[in-house]
Short mmCIF file of C-alpha atoms in Angstrom, two decimals:
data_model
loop_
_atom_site.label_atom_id
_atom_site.label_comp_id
_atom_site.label_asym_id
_atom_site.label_seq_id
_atom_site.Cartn_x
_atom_site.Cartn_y
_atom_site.Cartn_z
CA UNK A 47 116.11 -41.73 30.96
CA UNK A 48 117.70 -42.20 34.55
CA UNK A 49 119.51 -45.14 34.42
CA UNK A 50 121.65 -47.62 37.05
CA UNK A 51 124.91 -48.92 35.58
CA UNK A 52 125.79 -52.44 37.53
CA UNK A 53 128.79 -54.03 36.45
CA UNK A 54 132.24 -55.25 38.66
CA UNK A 55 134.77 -54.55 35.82
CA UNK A 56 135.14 -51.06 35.93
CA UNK A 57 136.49 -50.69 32.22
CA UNK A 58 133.22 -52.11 31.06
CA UNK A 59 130.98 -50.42 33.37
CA UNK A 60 132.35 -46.64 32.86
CA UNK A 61 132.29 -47.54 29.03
CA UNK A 62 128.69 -48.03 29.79
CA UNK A 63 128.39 -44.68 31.79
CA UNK A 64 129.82 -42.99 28.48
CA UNK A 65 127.89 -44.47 25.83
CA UNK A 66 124.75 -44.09 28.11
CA UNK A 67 125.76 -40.37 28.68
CA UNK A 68 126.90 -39.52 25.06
CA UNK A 69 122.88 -40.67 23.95
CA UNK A 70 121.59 -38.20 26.01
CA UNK A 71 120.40 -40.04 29.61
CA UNK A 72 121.40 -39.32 33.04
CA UNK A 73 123.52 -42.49 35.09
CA UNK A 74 122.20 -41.85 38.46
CA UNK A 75 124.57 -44.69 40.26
CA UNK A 76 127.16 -46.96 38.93
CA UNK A 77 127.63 -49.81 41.26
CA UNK A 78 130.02 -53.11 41.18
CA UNK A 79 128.22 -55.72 42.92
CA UNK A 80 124.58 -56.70 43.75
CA UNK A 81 123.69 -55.01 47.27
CA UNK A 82 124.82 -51.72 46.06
CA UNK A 83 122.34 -52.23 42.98
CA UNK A 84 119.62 -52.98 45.19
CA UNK A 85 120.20 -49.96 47.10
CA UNK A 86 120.75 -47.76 44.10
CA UNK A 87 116.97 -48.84 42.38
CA UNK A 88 115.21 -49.22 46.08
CA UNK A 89 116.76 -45.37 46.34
CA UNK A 90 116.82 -43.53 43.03
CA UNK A 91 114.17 -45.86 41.63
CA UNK A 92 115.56 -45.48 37.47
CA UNK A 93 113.40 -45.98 34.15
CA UNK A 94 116.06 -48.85 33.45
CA UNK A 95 119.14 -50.75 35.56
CA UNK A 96 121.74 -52.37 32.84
CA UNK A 97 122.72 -55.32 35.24
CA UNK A 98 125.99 -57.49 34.36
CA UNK A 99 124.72 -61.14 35.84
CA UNK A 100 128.44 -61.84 37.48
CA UNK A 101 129.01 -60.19 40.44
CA UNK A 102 131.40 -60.59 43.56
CA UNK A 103 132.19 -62.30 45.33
CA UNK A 104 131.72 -65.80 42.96
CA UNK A 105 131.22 -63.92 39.85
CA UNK A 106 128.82 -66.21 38.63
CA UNK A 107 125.03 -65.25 39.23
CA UNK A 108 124.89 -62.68 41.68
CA UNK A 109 123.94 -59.60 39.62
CA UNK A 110 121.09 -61.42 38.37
CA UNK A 111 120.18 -62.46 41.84
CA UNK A 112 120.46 -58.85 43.05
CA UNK A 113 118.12 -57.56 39.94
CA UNK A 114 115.54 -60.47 40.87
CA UNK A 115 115.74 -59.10 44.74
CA UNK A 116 115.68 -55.50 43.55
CA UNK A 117 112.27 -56.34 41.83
CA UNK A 118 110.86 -57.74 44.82
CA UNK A 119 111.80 -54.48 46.88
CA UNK A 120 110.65 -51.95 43.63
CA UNK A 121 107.53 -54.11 42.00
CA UNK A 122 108.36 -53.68 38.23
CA UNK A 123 111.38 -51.97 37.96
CA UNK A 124 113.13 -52.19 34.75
CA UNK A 125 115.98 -53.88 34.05
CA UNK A 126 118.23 -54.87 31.16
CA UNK A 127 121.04 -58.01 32.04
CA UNK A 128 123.82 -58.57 30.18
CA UNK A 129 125.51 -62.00 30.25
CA UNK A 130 127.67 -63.94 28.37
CA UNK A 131 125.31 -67.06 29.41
CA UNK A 132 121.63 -67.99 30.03
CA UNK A 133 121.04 -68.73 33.66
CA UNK A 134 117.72 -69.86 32.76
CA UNK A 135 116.04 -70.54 36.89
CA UNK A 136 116.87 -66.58 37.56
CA UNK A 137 115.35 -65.60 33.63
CA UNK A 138 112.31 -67.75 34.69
CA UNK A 139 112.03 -65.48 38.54
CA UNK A 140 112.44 -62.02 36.47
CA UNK A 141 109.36 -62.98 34.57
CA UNK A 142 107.47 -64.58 36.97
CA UNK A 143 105.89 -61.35 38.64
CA UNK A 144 104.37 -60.98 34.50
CA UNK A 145 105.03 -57.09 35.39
CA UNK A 146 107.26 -56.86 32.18
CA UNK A 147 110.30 -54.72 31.50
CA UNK A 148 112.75 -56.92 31.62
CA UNK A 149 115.57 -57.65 29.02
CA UNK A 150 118.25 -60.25 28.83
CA UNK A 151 120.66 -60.26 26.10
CA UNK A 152 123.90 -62.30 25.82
CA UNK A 153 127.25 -60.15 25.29
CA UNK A 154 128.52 -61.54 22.53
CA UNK A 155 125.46 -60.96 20.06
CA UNK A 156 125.11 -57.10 21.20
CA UNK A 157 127.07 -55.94 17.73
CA UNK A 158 125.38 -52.87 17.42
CA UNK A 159 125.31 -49.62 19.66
CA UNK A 160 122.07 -48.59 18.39
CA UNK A 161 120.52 -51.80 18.44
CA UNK A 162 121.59 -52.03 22.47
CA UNK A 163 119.85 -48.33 23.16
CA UNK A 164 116.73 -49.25 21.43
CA UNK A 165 116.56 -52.69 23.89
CA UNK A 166 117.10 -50.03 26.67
CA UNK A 167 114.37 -48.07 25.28
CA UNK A 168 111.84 -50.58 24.91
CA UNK A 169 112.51 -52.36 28.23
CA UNK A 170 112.05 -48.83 30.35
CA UNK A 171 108.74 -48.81 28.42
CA UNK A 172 107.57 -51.57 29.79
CA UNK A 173 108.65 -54.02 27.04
CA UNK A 174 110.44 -57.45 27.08
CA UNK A 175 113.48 -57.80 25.32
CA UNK A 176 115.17 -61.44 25.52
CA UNK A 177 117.94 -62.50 23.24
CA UNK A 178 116.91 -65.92 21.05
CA UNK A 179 119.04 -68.55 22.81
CA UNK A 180 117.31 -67.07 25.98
CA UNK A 181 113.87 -67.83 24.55
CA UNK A 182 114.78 -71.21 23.38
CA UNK A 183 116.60 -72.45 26.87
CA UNK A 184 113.31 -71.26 28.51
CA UNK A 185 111.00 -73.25 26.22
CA UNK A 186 112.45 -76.29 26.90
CA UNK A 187 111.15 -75.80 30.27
CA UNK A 188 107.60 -76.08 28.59
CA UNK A 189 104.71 -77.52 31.24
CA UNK A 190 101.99 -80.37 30.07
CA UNK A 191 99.46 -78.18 30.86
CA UNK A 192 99.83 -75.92 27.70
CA UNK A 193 98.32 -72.73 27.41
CA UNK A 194 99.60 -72.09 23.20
CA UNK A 195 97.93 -75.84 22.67
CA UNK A 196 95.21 -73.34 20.20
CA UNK A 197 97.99 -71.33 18.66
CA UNK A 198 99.02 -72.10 15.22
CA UNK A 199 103.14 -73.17 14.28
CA UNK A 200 103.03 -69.38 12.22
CA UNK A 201 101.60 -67.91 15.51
CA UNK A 202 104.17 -68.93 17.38
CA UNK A 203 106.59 -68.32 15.37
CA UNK A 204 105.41 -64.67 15.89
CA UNK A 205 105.35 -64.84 19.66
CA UNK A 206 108.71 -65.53 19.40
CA UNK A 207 109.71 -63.01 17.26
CA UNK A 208 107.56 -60.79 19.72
CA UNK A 209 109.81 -62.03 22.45
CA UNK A 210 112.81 -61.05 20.91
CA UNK A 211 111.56 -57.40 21.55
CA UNK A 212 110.79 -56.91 17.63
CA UNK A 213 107.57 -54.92 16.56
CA UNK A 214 105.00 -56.17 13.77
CA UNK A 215 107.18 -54.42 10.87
CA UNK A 216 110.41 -55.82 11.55
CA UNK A 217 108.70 -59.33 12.00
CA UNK A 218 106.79 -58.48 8.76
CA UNK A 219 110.55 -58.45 7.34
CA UNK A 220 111.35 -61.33 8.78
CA UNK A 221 108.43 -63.91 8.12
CA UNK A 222 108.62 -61.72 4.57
CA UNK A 223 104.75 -61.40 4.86
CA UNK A 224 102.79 -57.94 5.01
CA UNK A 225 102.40 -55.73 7.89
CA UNK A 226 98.51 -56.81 8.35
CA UNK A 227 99.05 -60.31 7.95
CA UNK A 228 101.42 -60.24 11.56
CA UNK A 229 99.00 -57.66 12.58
CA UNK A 230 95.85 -60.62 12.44
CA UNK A 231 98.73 -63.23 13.71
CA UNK A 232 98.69 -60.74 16.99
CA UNK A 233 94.83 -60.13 16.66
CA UNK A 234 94.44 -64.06 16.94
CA UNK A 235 96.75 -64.62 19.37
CA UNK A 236 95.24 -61.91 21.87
CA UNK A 237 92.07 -63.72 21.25
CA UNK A 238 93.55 -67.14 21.94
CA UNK A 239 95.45 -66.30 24.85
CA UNK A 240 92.05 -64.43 25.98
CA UNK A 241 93.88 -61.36 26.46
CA UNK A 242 91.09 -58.56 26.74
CA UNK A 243 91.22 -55.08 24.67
CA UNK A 244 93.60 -53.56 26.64
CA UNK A 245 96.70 -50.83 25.82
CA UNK A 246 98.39 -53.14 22.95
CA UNK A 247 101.80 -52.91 24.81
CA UNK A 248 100.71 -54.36 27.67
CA UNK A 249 98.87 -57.34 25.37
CA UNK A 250 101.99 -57.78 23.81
CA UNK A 251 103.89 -57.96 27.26
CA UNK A 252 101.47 -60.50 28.97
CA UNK A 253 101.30 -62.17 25.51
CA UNK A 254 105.00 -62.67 25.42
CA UNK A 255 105.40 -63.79 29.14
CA UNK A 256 102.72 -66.67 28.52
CA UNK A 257 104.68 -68.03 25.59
CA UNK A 258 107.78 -68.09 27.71
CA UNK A 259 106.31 -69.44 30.59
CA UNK A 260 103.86 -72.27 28.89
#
């Protein structure tokens, strides 16, 4: 993968450059505040940008400004945040364009390397990847007019698992059912959510962005 590094603390982001190196992927810019990562996806346009949301000059939201303004400028691109918060208005304008690829996981509950690279993988597929606290801080923003008011407590208890970026075995683990129960669970909620037949991992995608923005 070709990835952008953004990150103002340049311990943290060049131990980033390593550990993204050392698996094998190519950093094509590392960049410490938000209009140099908006210029380094508008110009080397990367499978994935790992964004840090504090940037100068505040250090409070302006990497996860720059990501939202990046998406504008390159529809789609994918990008993983790191924060040791929620910012839940600038979650809510990453997912708005329902394009996908988009992960946001909070620092302190990233305890494995391997788990990290696999939420880079997924989210350069295409995939949404969002840490649980992030999920529940952008539920409470739920609207009257719900579109889950057919979907079933277990059903949603698997859209949020989906959310979290996990696929049907590891929520088979989790719910401690079989692999085909979650399997119809996903079946019925495609139907319910009158998601067509379409490439699953898109389903799953626009599946996931409708739960978190219901």
């Amino acid at each position: 993968m070709r990835v952008v590094i953004a990150d103002d603390a340049v311990l943290l982001r060049e131990g980033l450059v390593r550990l993204v190196r050392e698996n094998g992927h190519t950093v094509v810019a590392a960049v410490g505040d938000g209009p140099s990562l908006v210029e380094a996806i508008v110009t080397h346009r990367p499978d994935v940008s790992i964004v840090d949301v504090r940037m100068p000059p505040t250090h409070t939201d302006e990497g996860l400004r720059a990501a939202v303004e990046a998406r504008g400028k390159v529809p789609g691109s994918p990008v993983l945040v790191l924060s040791q918060y929620v910012e839940v208005e600038y979650a809510d304008d990453l997912l708005a364009d329902r394009a996908g690829a988009i992960g946001y996981l909070l620092k302190d509950r990233v305890s494995e390397v391997a788990d990290f690279l696999d939420a880079l993988s997924r989210v350069a597929g295409g995939g949404t990847v969002l840490d649980p606290e992030v999920v529940s801080q952008l539920l409470v923003r739920r609207r009257r007019d719900d579109p889950l008011r057919n979907i079933t407590p277990r059903e949603r208890e698997v859209l949020g698992l989906m959310a979290e970026g996990r696929s049907n075995t590891a929520i088979a683990r989790k719910m401690v059912v079989t692999e085909g129960a979650v399997e119809k669970h996903v079946r019925n909620i495609f139907t319910k959510l009158d998601l067509p037949p379409d490439e699953e991992q898109h389903r799953r995608v626009l599946a996931v962005l409708t739960y978190l923005q219901s």
